[in-house]
Short mmCIF file of C-alpha atoms in Angstrom, two decimals:
data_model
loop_
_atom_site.label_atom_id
_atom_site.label_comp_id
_atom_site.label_asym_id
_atom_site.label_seq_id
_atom_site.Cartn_x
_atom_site.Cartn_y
_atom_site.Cartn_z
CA UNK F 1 -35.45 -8.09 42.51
CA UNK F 2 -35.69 -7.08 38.85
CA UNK F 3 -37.38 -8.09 35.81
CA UNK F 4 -36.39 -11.44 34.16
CA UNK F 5 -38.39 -11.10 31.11
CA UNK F 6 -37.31 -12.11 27.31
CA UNK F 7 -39.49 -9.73 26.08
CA UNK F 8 -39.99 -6.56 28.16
CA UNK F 9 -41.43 -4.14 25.27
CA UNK F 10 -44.51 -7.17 25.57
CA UNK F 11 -45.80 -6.27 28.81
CA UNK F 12 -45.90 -2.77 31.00
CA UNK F 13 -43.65 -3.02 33.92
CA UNK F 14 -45.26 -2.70 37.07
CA UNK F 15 -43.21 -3.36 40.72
CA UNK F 16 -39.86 -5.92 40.51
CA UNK F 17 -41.31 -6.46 43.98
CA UNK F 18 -44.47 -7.36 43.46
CA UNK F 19 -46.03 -10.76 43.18
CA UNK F 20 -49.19 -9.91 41.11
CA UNK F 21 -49.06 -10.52 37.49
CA UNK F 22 -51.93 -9.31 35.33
CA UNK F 23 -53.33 -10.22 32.62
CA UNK F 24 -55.32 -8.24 30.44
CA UNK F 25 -56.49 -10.85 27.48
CA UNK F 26 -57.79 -8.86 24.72
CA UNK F 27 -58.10 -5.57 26.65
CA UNK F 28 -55.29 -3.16 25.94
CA UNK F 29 -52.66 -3.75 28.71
CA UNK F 30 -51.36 0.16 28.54
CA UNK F 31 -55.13 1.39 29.49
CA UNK F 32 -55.65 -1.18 32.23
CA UNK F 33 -51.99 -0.33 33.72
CA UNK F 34 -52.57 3.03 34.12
CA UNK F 35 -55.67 2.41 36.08
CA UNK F 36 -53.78 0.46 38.24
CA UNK F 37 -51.21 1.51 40.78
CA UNK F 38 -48.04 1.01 39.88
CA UNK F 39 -46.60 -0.66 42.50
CA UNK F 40 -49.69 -2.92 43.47
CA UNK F 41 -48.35 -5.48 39.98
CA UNK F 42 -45.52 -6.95 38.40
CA UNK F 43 -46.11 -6.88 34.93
CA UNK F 44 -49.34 -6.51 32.85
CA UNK F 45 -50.20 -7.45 29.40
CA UNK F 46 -52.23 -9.47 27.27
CA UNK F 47 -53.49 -12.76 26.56
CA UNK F 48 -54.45 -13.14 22.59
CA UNK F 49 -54.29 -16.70 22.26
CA UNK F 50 -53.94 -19.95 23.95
CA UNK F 51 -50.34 -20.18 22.96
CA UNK F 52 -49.73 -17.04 24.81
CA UNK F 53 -50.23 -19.39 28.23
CA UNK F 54 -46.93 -21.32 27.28
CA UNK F 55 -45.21 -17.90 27.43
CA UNK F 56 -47.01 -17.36 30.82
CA UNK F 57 -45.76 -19.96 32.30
CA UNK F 58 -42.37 -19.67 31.24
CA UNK F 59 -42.67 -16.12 32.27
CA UNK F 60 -43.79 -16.99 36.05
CA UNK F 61 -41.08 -19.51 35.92
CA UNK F 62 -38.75 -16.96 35.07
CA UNK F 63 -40.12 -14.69 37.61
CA UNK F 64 -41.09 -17.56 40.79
CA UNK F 65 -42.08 -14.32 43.06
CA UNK F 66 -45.63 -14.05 41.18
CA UNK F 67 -47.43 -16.04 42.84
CA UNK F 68 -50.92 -14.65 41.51
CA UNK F 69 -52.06 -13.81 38.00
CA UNK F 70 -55.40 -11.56 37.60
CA UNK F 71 -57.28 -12.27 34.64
CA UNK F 72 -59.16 -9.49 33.05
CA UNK F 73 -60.55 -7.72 29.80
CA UNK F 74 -62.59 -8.94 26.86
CA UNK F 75 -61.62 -12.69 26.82
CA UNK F 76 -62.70 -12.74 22.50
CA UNK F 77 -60.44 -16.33 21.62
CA UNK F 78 -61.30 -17.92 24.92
CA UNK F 79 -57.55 -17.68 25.82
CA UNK F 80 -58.61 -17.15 29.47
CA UNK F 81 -61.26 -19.27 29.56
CA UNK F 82 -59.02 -22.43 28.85
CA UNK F 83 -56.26 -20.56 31.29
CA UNK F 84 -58.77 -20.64 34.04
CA UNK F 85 -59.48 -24.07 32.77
CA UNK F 86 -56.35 -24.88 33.58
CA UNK F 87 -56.40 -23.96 37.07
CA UNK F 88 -59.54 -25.72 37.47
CA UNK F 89 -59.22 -29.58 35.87
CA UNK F 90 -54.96 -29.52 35.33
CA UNK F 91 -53.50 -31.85 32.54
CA UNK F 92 -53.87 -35.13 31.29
CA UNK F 93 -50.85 -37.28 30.89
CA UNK F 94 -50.41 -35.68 27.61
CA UNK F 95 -49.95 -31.64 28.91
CA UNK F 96 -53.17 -31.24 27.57
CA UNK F 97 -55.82 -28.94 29.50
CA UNK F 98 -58.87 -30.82 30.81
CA UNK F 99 -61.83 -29.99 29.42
CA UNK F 100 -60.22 -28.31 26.26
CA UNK F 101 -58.43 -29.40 22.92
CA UNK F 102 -55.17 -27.25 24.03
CA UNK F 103 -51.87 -28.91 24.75
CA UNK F 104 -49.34 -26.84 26.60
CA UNK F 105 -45.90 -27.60 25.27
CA UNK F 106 -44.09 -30.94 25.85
CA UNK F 107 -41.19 -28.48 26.50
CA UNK F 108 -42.78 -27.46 30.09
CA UNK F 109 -42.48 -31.27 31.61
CA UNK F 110 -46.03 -32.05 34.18
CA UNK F 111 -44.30 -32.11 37.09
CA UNK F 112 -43.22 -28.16 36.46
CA UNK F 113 -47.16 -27.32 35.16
CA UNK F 114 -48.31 -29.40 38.99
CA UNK F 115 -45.67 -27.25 40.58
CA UNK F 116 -47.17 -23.96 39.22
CA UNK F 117 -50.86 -25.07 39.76
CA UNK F 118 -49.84 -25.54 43.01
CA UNK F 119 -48.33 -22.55 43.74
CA UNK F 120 -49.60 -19.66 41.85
CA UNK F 121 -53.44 -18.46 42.38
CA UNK F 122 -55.92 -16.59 39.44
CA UNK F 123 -58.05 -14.20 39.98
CA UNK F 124 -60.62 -14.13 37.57
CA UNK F 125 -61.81 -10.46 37.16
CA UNK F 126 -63.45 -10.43 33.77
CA UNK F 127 -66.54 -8.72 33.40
CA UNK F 128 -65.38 -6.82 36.85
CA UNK F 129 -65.30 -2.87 36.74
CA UNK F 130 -61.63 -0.95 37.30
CA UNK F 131 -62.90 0.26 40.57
CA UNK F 132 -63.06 -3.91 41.95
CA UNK F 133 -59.86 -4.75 39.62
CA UNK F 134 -57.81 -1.72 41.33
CA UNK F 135 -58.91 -3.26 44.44
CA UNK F 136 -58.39 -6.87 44.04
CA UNK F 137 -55.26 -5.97 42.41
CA UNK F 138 -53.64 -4.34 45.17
CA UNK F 139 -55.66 -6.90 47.64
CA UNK F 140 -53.77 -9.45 46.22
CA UNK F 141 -49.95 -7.59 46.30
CA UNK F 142 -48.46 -9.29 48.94
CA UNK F 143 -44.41 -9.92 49.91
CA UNK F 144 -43.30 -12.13 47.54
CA UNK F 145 -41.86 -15.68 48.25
CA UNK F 146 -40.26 -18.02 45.62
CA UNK F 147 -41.85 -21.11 44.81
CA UNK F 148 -39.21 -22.61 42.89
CA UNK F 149 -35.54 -21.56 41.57
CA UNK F 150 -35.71 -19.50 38.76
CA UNK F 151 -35.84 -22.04 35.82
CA UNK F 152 -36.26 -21.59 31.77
CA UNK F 153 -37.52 -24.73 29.39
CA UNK F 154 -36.16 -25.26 25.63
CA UNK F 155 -37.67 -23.12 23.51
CA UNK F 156 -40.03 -25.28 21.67
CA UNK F 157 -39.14 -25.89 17.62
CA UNK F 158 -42.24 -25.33 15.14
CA UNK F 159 -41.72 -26.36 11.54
CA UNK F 160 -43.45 -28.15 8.84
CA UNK F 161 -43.13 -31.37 7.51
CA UNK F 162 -44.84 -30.46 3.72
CA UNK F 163 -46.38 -27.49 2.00
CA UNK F 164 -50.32 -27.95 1.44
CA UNK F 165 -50.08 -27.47 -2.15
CA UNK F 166 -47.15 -30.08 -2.65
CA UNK F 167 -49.77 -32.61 -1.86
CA UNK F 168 -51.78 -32.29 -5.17
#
């Protein structure tokens, strides 16, 4: 296996073999790395903002042998609170996370969100010292099987209609 990631400077690089995928949130994904083994993860890095779980899932898409993602760090913009969210309650008919006012893409159709929420597990370890992250993390490694074929979704288009200040 190897890394199929668009961004690989993003993340640390961990095992191609592994199936563990951590996120760090708002902790810095270099420290937390090299606390870890090396070969018990995939890739590790952060989670800033709730936009950043679009990219996750696309990611684990990318990558269908990551069949876990650990959550851990400082969790300051509640980016892993709606992730875990996510996990928890799904998404309403619009892609948007129960419970909370984010929408996930239209890009990344339902049935492909069901498919991941069905097959990848979380881990929440915030608040958790390195000593039980180090051993959840490597708890967790296990041989990797494929959930789905490796798949990418458009890239979603942002622009704006108007400038604020053409309105007055």
């Amino acid at each position: 296996m190897e890394f199929n990631l668009p961004n690989k400077e993003a993340v640390v690089l961990g095992n191609p073999e592994s199936s563990v995928a951590v996120c760090t949130l708002w902790a810095q994904k270099e420290i937390i790395a090299s606390r870890l083994d090396k070969n018990s993860f995939f890739i590790c890095g952060n989670l800033y903002s709730m936009e950043g779980i679009n990219h996750l899932i696309r990611t684990v898409f990318m990558n269908p042998h990551v069949r876990t993602i650990v959550v851990c760090g400082e969790d300051m913009s509640k980016s892993g609170e709606t992730l875990l969210k996510l996990f928890e309650n799904g998404i309403d008919e619009n892609n948007g996370i129960k419970g909370t006012n984010f929408k996930i893409e239209k890009n990344i159709d339902a049935d492909s969100i069901n498919l991941f929420l069905k097959s990848v597990k979380i881990a929440d370890m915030r608040r958790k010292n390195t000593e039980e992250l180090k051993r959840v993390v490597q708890d967790l490694n296990k041989k990797p099987e494929l959930f789905s074929a490796v798949k990418e979704f458009p890239k979603t288009q942002y622009g704006v209609d108007y400038v604020p200040s053409e309105m007055t």
